[in-house]
Short mmCIF file of C-alpha atoms and ligand atoms in Angstrom, two decimals:
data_model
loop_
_atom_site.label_atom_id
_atom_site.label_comp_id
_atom_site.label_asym_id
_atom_site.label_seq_id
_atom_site.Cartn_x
_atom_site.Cartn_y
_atom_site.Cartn_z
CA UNK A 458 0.00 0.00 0.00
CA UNK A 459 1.68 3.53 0.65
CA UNK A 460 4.70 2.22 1.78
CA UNK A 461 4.94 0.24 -1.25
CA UNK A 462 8.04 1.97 -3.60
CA UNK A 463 6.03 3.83 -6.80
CA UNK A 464 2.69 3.05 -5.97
CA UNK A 465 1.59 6.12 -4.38
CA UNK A 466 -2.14 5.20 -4.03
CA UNK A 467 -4.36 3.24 -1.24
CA UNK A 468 -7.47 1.22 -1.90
CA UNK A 469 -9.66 4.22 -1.01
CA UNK A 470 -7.45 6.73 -3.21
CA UNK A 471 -8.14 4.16 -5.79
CA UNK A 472 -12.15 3.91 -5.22
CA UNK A 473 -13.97 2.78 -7.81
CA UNK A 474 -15.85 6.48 -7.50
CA UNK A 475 -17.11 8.61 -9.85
CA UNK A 476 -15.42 12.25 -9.36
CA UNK A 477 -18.32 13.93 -7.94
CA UNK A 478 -19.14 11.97 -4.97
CA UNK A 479 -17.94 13.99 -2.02
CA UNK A 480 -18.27 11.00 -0.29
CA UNK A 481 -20.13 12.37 3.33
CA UNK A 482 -23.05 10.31 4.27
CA UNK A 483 -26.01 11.33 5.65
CA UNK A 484 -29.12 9.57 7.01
CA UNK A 485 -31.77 11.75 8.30
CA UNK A 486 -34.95 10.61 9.92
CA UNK A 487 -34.33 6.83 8.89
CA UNK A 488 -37.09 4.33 10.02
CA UNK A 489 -37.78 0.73 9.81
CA UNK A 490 -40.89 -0.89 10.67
CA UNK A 491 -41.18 -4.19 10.36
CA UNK A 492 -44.97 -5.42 10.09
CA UNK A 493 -46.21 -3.29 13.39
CA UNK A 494 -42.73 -3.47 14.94
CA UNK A 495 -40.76 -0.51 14.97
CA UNK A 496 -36.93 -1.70 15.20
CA UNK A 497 -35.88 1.83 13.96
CA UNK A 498 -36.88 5.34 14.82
CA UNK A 499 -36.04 8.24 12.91
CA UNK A 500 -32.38 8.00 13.68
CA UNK A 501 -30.26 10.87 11.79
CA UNK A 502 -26.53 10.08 11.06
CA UNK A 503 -23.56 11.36 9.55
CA UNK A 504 -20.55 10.00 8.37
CA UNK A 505 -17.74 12.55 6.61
CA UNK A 506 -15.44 11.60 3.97
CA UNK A 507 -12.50 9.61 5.94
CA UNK A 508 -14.21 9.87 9.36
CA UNK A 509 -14.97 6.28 11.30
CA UNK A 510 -18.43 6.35 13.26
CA UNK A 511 -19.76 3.52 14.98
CA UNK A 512 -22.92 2.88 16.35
CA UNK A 513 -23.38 0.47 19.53
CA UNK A 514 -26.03 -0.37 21.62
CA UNK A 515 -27.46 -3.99 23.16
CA UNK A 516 -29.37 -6.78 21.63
CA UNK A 517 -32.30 -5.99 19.09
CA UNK A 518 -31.08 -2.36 19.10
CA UNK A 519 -31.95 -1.24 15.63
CA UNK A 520 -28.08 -1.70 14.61
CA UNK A 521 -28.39 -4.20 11.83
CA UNK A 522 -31.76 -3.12 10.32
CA UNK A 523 -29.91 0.31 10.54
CA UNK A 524 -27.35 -0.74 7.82
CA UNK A 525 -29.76 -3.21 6.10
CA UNK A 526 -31.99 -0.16 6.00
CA UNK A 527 -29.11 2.05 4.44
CA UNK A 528 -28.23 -0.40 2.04
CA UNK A 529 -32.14 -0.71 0.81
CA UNK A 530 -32.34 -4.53 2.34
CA UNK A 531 -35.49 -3.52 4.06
CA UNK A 532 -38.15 -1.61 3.65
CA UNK A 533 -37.65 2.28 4.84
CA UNK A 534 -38.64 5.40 5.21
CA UNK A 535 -36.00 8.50 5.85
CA UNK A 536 -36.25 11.75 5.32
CA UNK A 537 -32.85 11.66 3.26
CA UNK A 538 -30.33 9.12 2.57
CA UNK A 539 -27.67 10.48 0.57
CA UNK A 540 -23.73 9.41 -0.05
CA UNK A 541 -22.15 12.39 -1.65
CA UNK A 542 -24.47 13.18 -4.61
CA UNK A 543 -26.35 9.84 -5.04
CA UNK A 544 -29.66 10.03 -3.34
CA UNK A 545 -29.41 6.41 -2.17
CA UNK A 546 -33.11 6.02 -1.54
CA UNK A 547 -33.41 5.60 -5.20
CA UNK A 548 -30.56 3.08 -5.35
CA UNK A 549 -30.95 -0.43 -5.26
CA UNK A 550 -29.29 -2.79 -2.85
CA UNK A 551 -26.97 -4.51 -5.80
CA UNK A 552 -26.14 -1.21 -6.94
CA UNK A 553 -24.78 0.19 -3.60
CA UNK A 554 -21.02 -1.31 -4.77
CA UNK A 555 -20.91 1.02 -8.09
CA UNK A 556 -21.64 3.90 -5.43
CA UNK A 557 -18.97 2.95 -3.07
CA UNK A 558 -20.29 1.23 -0.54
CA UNK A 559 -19.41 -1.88 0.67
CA UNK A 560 -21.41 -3.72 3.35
CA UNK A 561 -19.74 -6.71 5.53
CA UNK A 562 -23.17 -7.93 7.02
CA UNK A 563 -23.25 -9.95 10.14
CA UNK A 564 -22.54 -13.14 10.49
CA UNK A 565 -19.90 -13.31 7.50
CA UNK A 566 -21.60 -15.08 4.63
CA UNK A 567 -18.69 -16.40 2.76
CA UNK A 568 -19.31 -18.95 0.31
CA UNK A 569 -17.77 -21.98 2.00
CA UNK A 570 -17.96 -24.50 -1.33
CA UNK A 571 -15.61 -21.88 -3.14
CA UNK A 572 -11.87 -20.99 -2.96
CA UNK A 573 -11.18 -18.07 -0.83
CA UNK A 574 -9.59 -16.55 -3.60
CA UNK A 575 -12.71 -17.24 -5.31
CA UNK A 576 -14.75 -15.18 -2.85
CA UNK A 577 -12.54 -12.19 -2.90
CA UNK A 578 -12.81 -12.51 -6.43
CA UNK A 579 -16.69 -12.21 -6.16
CA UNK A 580 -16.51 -8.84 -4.38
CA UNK A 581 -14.23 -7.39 -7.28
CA UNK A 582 -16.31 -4.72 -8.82
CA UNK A 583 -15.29 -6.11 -12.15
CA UNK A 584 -14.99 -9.49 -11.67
CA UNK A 585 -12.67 -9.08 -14.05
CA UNK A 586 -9.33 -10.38 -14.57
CA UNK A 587 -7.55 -7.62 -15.05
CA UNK A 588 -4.52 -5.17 -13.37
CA UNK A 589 -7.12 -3.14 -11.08
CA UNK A 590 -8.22 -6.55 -9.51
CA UNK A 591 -4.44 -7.72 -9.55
CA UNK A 592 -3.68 -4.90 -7.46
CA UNK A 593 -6.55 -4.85 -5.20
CA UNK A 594 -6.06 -8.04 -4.26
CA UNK A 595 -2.46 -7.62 -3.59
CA UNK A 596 -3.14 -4.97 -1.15
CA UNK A 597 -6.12 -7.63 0.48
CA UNK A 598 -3.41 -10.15 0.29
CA UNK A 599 -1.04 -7.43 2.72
CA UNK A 600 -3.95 -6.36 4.70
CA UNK A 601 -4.74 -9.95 5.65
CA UNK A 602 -1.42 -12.53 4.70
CA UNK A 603 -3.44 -15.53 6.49
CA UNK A 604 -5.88 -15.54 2.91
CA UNK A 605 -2.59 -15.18 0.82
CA UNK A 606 -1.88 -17.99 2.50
CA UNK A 607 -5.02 -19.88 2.42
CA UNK A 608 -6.01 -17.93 -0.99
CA UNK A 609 -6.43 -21.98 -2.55
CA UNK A 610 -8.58 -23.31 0.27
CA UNK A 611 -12.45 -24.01 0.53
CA UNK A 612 -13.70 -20.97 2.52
CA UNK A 613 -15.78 -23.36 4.45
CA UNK A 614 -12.48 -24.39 5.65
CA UNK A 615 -11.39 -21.36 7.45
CA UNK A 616 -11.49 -20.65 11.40
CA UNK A 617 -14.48 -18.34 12.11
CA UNK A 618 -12.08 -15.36 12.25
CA UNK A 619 -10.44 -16.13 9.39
CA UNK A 620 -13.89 -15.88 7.22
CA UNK A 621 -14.05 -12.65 8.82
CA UNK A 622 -11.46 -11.17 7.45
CA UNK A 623 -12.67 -12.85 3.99
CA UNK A 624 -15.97 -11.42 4.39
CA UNK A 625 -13.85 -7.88 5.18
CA UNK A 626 -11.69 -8.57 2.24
CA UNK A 627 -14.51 -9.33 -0.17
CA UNK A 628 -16.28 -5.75 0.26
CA UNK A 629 -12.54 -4.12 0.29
CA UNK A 630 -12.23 -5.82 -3.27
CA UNK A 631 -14.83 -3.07 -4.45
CA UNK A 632 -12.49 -0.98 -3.22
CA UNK A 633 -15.16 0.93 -1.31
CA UNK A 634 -15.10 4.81 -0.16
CA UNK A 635 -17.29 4.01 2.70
CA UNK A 636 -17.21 0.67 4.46
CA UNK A 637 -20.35 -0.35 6.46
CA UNK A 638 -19.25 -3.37 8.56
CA UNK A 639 -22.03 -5.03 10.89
CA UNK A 640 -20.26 -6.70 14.31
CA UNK A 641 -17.00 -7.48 12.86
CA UNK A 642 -15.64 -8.54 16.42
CA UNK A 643 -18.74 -11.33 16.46
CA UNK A 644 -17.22 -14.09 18.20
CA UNK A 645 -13.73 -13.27 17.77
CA UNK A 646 -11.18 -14.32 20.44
CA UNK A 647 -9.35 -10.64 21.96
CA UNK A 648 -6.30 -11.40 19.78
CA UNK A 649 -7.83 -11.02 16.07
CA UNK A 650 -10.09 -8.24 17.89
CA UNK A 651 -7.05 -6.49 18.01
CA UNK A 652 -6.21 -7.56 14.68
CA UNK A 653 -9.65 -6.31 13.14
CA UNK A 654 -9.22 -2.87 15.24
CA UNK A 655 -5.63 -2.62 13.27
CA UNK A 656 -7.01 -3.38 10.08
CA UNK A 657 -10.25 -1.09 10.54
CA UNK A 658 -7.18 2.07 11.63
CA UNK A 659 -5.29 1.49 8.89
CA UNK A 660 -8.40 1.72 6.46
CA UNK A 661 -9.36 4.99 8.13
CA UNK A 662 -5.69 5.93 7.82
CA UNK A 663 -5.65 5.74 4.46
CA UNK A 664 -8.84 8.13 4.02
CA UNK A 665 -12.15 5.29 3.87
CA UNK A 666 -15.12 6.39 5.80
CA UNK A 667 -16.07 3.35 7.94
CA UNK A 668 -19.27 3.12 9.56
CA UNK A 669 -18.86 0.47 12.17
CA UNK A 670 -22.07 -1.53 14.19
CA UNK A 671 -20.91 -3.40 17.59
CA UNK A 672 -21.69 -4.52 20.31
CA UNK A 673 -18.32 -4.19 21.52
CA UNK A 674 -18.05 -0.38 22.91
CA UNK A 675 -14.59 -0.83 23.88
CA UNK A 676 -13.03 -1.82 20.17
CA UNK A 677 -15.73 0.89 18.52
CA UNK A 678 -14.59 3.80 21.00
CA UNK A 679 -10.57 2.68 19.79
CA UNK A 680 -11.55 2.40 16.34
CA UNK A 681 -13.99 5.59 15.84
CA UNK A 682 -13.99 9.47 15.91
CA UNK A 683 -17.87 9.71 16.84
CA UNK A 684 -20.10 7.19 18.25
CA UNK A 685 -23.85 6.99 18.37
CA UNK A 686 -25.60 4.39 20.89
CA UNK A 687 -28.84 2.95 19.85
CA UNK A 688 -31.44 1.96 22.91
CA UNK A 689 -34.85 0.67 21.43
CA UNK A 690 -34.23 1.80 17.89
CA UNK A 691 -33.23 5.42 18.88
CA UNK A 692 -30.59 8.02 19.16
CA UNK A 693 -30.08 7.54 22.77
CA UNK A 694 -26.67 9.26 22.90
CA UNK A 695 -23.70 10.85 20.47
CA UNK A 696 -20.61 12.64 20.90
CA UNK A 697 -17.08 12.02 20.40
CA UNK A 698 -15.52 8.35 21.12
CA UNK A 699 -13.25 9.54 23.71
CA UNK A 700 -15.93 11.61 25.34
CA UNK A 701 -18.64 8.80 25.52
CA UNK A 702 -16.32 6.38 26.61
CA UNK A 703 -15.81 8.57 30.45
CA UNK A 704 -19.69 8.79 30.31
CA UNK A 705 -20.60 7.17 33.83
CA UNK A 706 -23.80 5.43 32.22
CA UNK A 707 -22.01 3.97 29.16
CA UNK A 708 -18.70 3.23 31.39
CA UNK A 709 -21.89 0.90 33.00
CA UNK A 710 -23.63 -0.30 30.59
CA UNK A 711 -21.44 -1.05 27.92
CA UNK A 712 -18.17 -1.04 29.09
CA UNK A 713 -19.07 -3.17 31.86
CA UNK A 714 -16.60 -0.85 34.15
N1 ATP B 1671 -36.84 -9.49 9.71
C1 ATP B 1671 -37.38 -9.09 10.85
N2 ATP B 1671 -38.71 -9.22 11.10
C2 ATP B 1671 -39.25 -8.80 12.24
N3 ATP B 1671 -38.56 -8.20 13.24
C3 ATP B 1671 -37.25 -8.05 13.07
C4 ATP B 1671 -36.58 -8.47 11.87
N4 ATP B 1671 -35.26 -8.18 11.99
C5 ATP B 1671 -35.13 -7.59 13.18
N5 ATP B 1671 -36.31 -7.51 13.83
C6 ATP B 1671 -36.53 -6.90 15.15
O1 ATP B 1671 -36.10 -5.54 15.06
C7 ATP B 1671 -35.42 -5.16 16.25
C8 ATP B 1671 -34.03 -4.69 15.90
O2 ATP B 1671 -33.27 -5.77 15.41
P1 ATP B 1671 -31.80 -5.60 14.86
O3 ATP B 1671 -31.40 -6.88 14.25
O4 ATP B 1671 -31.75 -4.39 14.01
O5 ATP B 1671 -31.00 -5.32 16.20
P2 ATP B 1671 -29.43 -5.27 16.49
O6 ATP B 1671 -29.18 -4.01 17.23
O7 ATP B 1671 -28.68 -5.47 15.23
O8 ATP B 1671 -29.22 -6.49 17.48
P3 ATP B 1671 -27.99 -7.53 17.62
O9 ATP B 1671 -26.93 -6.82 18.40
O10 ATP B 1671 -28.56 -8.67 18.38
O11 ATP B 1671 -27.54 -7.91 16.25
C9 ATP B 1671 -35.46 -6.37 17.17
O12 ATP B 1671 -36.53 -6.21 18.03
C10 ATP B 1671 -35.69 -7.52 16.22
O13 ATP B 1671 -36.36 -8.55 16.86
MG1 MG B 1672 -27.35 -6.92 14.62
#
């Protein structure tokens, strides 16, 4: 990536982006009801170009439908959603990838009968053989060296973390400018937590917008600028990560402290 000798450019310099998408998101007044159930109340959001939010909160929060909402999976009603230009209200959920967004959903959903090279290859944005893949999956190959080193075996094959980082590699093979990822730390022993957290700085580093769902406050709050926390499919609190980690309530309730 940058450190690489004459190739200047990162996967997010790179994006797959059409020149006039400033890239900010905002979600105003986004709801999701699902038959009479309400899992998501006019929550308002913003994400800047290169800026990492998350958004935490417990059990049947409204996090998931939140994305799945964003990235037209379910049906919704906002006020706005819009990603630079695109209104993405009128965009399609296939069609979120030629807009720049790339969506690791929970749970992982590799394909486990296929190569893992196979299933990186499936994210491309081409699909393609051609040097723009080569590349891209290079750089996925340096962000994660355990699927250069698995890149032949059956997906199904790999250790739950490791088809976590293939399910993170996949949407990075889009090369995204915003990356929506839904409880990436999901079962993950504290070690590859740490490796996730490293992988989701570096992205940021490197100027991606990352909009990042957890449960886990304490890897969101390290790996965020802002942070929103969802209680009952509202806004229940926002500020700044390092603020809202010293809040006494949220030092309680989701820090466990
Ligand atoms: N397809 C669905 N049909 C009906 N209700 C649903 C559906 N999906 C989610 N819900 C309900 O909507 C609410 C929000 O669920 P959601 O999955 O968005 O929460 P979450 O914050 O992602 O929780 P978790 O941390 O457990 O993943 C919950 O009450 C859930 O039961
Ligand atoms: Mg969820």
């Amino acid at each position: 990536m940058s450190e690489r000798a004459n190739e200047p450019s990162t996967l997010s310099e790179r994006a797959n982006q059409p020149s006039n998408v400033s890239g900010e998101l905002i979600i105003e007044g986004l709801s999701v009801h699902y038959g009479g159930v309400t899992a998501v109340r006019s929550v308002s959001l913003r994400v800047a170009a290169g800026q990492s939010v998350g958004l935490i909160g417990a059990n049947g929060a409204g996090k998931s439908s939140t994305l799945r909402a964003l990235m037209a999976l379910v049906p919704r009603a906002a006020t706005a959603v819009r990603f630079g230009d695109v209104d993405l209200m009128r965009v399609r959920a296939n069609d979120m990838v030629r807009h720049g967004i790339g969506y690791v959903p929970e749970g992982r959903h590799v394909f486990p009968g296929l190569p893992v090279e196979k299933n990186l290859m499936l994210g491309a944005y081409a699909q393609r053989w051609n040097e723009q893949v080569r590349d891209t999956l290079a750089e996925v190959y340096e962000i994660f060296p355990v699927l250069a080193e698995m890149r032949r075996r059956l997906a199904g094959a790999l250790s739950g973390g490791q088809q976590q980082m293939l399910a993170i590699g996949r949407a990075l093979m889009a090369r995204p400018r915003l990356l929506l990822l839904d409880e990436p730390s999901m079962g993950l022993s504290p070690k590859l937590i740490e490796d996730i957290l490293a992988v989701l700085q570096r992205l940021s580093r490197e100027g991606m917008s990352i909009l990042l769902v957890e449960q886990n406050a304490k890897l969101t709050f390290e790996a965020t600028t802002e942070c929103l926390v969802m209680e009952n499919g509202e806004v229940a609190m926002q500020g700044a990560s390092q603020e809202l980690r010293r809040d006494p309530r949220v030092r309680k309730v989701y820090l466990g402290l």
